[in-house]
Amino acid sequence: MSNTTNDINRVTTAIIRISIKLIVCALVILILYEGISRGFAFGHAIFYEEAVDAPPGVERTVVIEEGDTVSDIADLLMDQGLITNKIAFIFQSRFYEYDTFYPGTYELNTSMTSKEILQELNTQPETQEDEET
């Protein structure tokens, strides 16, 4: 091989190495950006309680059964349109230490924040017998 061919091979190899490093750096920056953006959005959903609708909202009747888990309740609330993020609701229940949910029928509103919903579900509902006495 001639010196010219060797020089071309070295330059080409250097260009390919630099290109690969640039691509890897760009991918790392993209992944970091996405991770930070999604992490911020998730933290915002947990610590900034936002209602689904503005007042007056829509009344929804929710029935909590005996033995329902936080995940079951979050699914039910998502189906009823009372919360927007199931995982954030589960984290909020643990963070705010609302781990006791009483079975019963609840009247909730889409203008309630998730913390207000947690407080409501953590309060034992009045039964018809209680109302009659």
PDB file of C-alpha atoms in Angstrom:
ATOM      1  CA  MET A   1       0.000   0.000   0.000  1.00  0.00           C
ATOM      2  CA  SER A   2       1.136   3.467  -0.714  1.00  0.00           C
ATOM      3  CA  ASN A   3       1.440   6.280   1.777  1.00  0.00           C
ATOM      4  CA  THR A   4      -1.552   8.009   0.219  1.00  0.00           C
ATOM      5  CA  THR A   5      -3.771   4.977   0.765  1.00  0.00           C
ATOM      6  CA  ASN A   6      -2.604   4.674   4.383  1.00  0.00           C
ATOM      7  CA  ASP A   7      -3.314   8.376   4.958  1.00  0.00           C
ATOM      8  CA  ILE A   8      -6.810   8.023   3.472  1.00  0.00           C
ATOM      9  CA  ASN A   9      -7.508   4.965   5.663  1.00  0.00           C
ATOM     10  CA  ARG A  10      -6.375   6.816   8.822  1.00  0.00           C
ATOM     11  CA  VAL A  11      -8.479   9.884   8.017  1.00  0.00           C
ATOM     12  CA  THR A  12     -11.519   7.744   7.191  1.00  0.00           C
ATOM     13  CA  THR A  13     -11.114   5.762  10.426  1.00  0.00           C
ATOM     14  CA  ALA A  14     -10.787   8.980  12.440  1.00  0.00           C
ATOM     15  CA  ILE A  15     -13.928  10.428  10.821  1.00  0.00           C
ATOM     16  CA  ILE A  16     -15.902   7.238  11.545  1.00  0.00           C
ATOM     17  CA  ARG A  17     -14.754   7.210  15.212  1.00  0.00           C
ATOM     18  CA  ILE A  18     -15.691  10.863  15.696  1.00  0.00           C
ATOM     19  CA  SER A  19     -19.067  10.279  14.012  1.00  0.00           C
ATOM     20  CA  ILE A  20     -19.824   7.320  16.277  1.00  0.00           C
ATOM     21  CA  LYS A  21     -18.864   9.335  19.368  1.00  0.00           C
ATOM     22  CA  LEU A  22     -21.116  12.208  18.265  1.00  0.00           C
ATOM     23  CA  ILE A  23     -24.031   9.847  17.663  1.00  0.00           C
ATOM     24  CA  VAL A  24     -23.558   8.226  21.084  1.00  0.00           C
ATOM     25  CA  CYS A  25     -23.369  11.655  22.775  1.00  0.00           C
ATOM     26  CA  ALA A  26     -26.524  12.789  20.968  1.00  0.00           C
ATOM     27  CA  LEU A  27     -28.377   9.636  22.080  1.00  0.00           C
ATOM     28  CA  VAL A  28     -27.251  10.089  25.694  1.00  0.00           C
ATOM     29  CA  ILE A  29     -28.422  13.719  25.662  1.00  0.00           C
ATOM     30  CA  LEU A  30     -31.765  12.697  24.136  1.00  0.00           C
ATOM     31  CA  ILE A  31     -32.294   9.967  26.752  1.00  0.00           C
ATOM     32  CA  LEU A  32     -31.374  12.343  29.586  1.00  0.00           C
ATOM     33  CA  TYR A  33     -33.735  15.004  28.250  1.00  0.00           C
ATOM     34  CA  GLU A  34     -36.629  12.532  27.982  1.00  0.00           C
ATOM     35  CA  GLY A  35     -35.908  11.111  31.442  1.00  0.00           C
ATOM     36  CA  ILE A  36     -35.773  14.539  33.053  1.00  0.00           C
ATOM     37  CA  SER A  37     -38.937  15.698  31.262  1.00  0.00           C
ATOM     38  CA  ARG A  38     -40.906  12.613  32.238  1.00  0.00           C
ATOM     39  CA  GLY A  39     -39.536  12.683  35.781  1.00  0.00           C
ATOM     40  CA  PHE A  40     -40.604  16.299  36.185  1.00  0.00           C
ATOM     41  CA  ALA A  41     -44.070  15.551  34.794  1.00  0.00           C
ATOM     42  CA  PHE A  42     -44.475  12.600  37.172  1.00  0.00           C
ATOM     43  CA  GLY A  43     -43.297  14.625  40.172  1.00  0.00           C
ATOM     44  CA  HIS A  44     -45.654  17.411  39.156  1.00  0.00           C
ATOM     45  CA  ALA A  45     -48.542  14.932  39.019  1.00  0.00           C
ATOM     46  CA  ILE A  46     -47.726  13.707  42.531  1.00  0.00           C
ATOM     47  CA  PHE A  47     -47.041  16.946  44.372  1.00  0.00           C
ATOM     48  CA  TYR A  48     -49.235  19.425  42.501  1.00  0.00           C
ATOM     49  CA  GLU A  49     -52.761  18.197  42.998  1.00  0.00           C
ATOM     50  CA  GLU A  50     -54.796  19.125  40.016  1.00  0.00           C
ATOM     51  CA  ALA A  51     -58.474  18.365  39.496  1.00  0.00           C
ATOM     52  CA  VAL A  52     -59.665  16.760  36.276  1.00  0.00           C
ATOM     53  CA  ASP A  53     -62.280  19.487  35.696  1.00  0.00           C
ATOM     54  CA  ALA A  54     -62.813  23.032  36.898  1.00  0.00           C
ATOM     55  CA  PRO A  55     -65.631  23.615  39.398  1.00  0.00           C
ATOM     56  CA  PRO A  56     -68.490  22.749  39.467  1.00  0.00           C
ATOM     57  CA  GLY A  57     -67.368  19.498  37.812  1.00  0.00           C
ATOM     58  CA  VAL A  58     -69.451  16.361  37.407  1.00  0.00           C
ATOM     59  CA  GLU A  59     -70.719  14.195  40.254  1.00  0.00           C
ATOM     60  CA  ARG A  60     -69.720  10.537  40.093  1.00  0.00           C
ATOM     61  CA  THR A  61     -70.863   7.686  42.325  1.00  0.00           C
ATOM     62  CA  VAL A  62     -68.080   5.305  43.262  1.00  0.00           C
ATOM     63  CA  VAL A  63     -68.567   2.014  45.075  1.00  0.00           C
ATOM     64  CA  ILE A  64     -65.580   0.658  46.993  1.00  0.00           C
ATOM     65  CA  GLU A  65     -65.838  -3.046  47.770  1.00  0.00           C
ATOM     66  CA  GLU A  66     -64.385  -4.838  50.766  1.00  0.00           C
ATOM     67  CA  GLY A  67     -60.813  -5.911  49.991  1.00  0.00           C
ATOM     68  CA  ASP A  68     -60.226  -3.466  47.116  1.00  0.00           C
ATOM     69  CA  THR A  69     -56.566  -2.518  46.860  1.00  0.00           C
ATOM     70  CA  VAL A  70     -55.221   0.952  46.119  1.00  0.00           C
ATOM     71  CA  SER A  71     -54.559  -0.216  42.566  1.00  0.00           C
ATOM     72  CA  ASP A  72     -58.161  -1.435  42.177  1.00  0.00           C
ATOM     73  CA  ILE A  73     -59.463   1.881  43.488  1.00  0.00           C
ATOM     74  CA  ALA A  74     -57.141   3.824  41.173  1.00  0.00           C
ATOM     75  CA  ASP A  75     -58.449   1.803  38.203  1.00  0.00           C
ATOM     76  CA  LEU A  76     -62.025   2.554  39.249  1.00  0.00           C
ATOM     77  CA  LEU A  77     -61.291   6.270  39.635  1.00  0.00           C
ATOM     78  CA  MET A  78     -59.584   6.357  36.221  1.00  0.00           C
ATOM     79  CA  ASP A  79     -62.615   4.664  34.634  1.00  0.00           C
ATOM     80  CA  GLN A  80     -64.917   7.223  36.271  1.00  0.00           C
ATOM     81  CA  GLY A  81     -62.749  10.130  35.052  1.00  0.00           C
ATOM     82  CA  LEU A  82     -61.873  11.318  38.563  1.00  0.00           C
ATOM     83  CA  ILE A  83     -58.074  11.045  38.248  1.00  0.00           C
ATOM     84  CA  THR A  84     -55.696  11.334  35.311  1.00  0.00           C
ATOM     85  CA  ASN A  85     -52.711   9.272  36.497  1.00  0.00           C
ATOM     86  CA  LYS A  86     -53.135   5.924  38.239  1.00  0.00           C
ATOM     87  CA  ILE A  87     -49.513   5.559  39.324  1.00  0.00           C
ATOM     88  CA  ALA A  88     -49.395   9.106  40.714  1.00  0.00           C
ATOM     89  CA  PHE A  89     -52.567   8.354  42.725  1.00  0.00           C
ATOM     90  CA  ILE A  90     -50.958   5.222  44.191  1.00  0.00           C
ATOM     91  CA  PHE A  91     -47.813   7.173  45.124  1.00  0.00           C
ATOM     92  CA  GLN A  92     -49.930   9.947  46.662  1.00  0.00           C
ATOM     93  CA  SER A  93     -51.818   7.448  48.807  1.00  0.00           C
ATOM     94  CA  ARG A  94     -48.523   6.180  50.197  1.00  0.00           C
ATOM     95  CA  PHE A  95     -46.877   9.604  50.453  1.00  0.00           C
ATOM     96  CA  TYR A  96     -49.815  11.220  52.267  1.00  0.00           C
ATOM     97  CA  GLU A  97     -50.307   8.012  54.315  1.00  0.00           C
ATOM     98  CA  TYR A  98     -53.870   7.362  53.187  1.00  0.00           C
ATOM     99  CA  ASP A  99     -53.688   3.598  53.305  1.00  0.00           C
ATOM    100  CA  THR A 100     -57.099   2.782  54.781  1.00  0.00           C
ATOM    101  CA  PHE A 101     -60.008   2.796  52.373  1.00  0.00           C
ATOM    102  CA  TYR A 102     -63.444   2.012  53.718  1.00  0.00           C
ATOM    103  CA  PRO A 103     -65.898   0.046  51.602  1.00  0.00           C
ATOM    104  CA  GLY A 104     -69.046   1.900  50.693  1.00  0.00           C
ATOM    105  CA  THR A 105     -70.650   4.278  48.241  1.00  0.00           C
ATOM    106  CA  TYR A 106     -69.040   7.672  47.739  1.00  0.00           C
ATOM    107  CA  GLU A 107     -70.210  10.758  45.882  1.00  0.00           C
ATOM    108  CA  LEU A 108     -67.103  12.282  44.284  1.00  0.00           C
ATOM    109  CA  ASN A 109     -66.727  15.159  41.865  1.00  0.00           C
ATOM    110  CA  THR A 110     -64.378  15.626  38.923  1.00  0.00           C
ATOM    111  CA  SER A 111     -63.438  19.032  40.361  1.00  0.00           C
ATOM    112  CA  MET A 112     -61.907  17.343  43.432  1.00  0.00           C
ATOM    113  CA  THR A 113     -58.128  16.991  43.621  1.00  0.00           C
ATOM    114  CA  SER A 114     -56.657  13.562  44.158  1.00  0.00           C
ATOM    115  CA  LYS A 115     -55.778  14.509  47.738  1.00  0.00           C
ATOM    116  CA  GLU A 116     -59.393  15.475  48.411  1.00  0.00           C
ATOM    117  CA  ILE A 117     -60.495  12.152  46.921  1.00  0.00           C
ATOM    118  CA  LEU A 118     -58.000  10.323  49.145  1.00  0.00           C
ATOM    119  CA  GLN A 119     -59.335  12.166  52.204  1.00  0.00           C
ATOM    120  CA  GLU A 120     -62.908  11.284  51.258  1.00  0.00           C
ATOM    121  CA  LEU A 121     -62.089   7.609  50.715  1.00  0.00           C
ATOM    122  CA  ASN A 122     -60.202   7.535  54.013  1.00  0.00           C
ATOM    123  CA  THR A 123     -63.333   8.642  55.896  1.00  0.00           C
ATOM    124  CA  GLN A 124     -65.845   5.964  56.705  1.00  0.00           C
ATOM    125  CA  PRO A 125     -69.074   6.680  54.797  1.00  0.00           C
ATOM    126  CA  GLU A 126     -72.341   7.135  56.625  1.00  0.00           C
ATOM    127  CA  THR A 127     -74.739   4.243  56.232  1.00  0.00           C
ATOM    128  CA  GLN A 128     -78.516   4.536  56.013  1.00  0.00           C
ATOM    129  CA  GLU A 129     -78.778   3.251  59.576  1.00  0.00           C
ATOM    130  CA  ASP A 130     -76.577   6.135  60.791  1.00  0.00           C
ATOM    131  CA  GLU A 131     -78.745   8.654  58.941  1.00  0.00           C
ATOM    132  CA  GLU A 132     -82.003   7.286  60.440  1.00  0.00           C
ATOM    133  CA  THR A 133     -80.822   7.578  64.042  1.00  0.00           C
TER     134      THR A 133
END
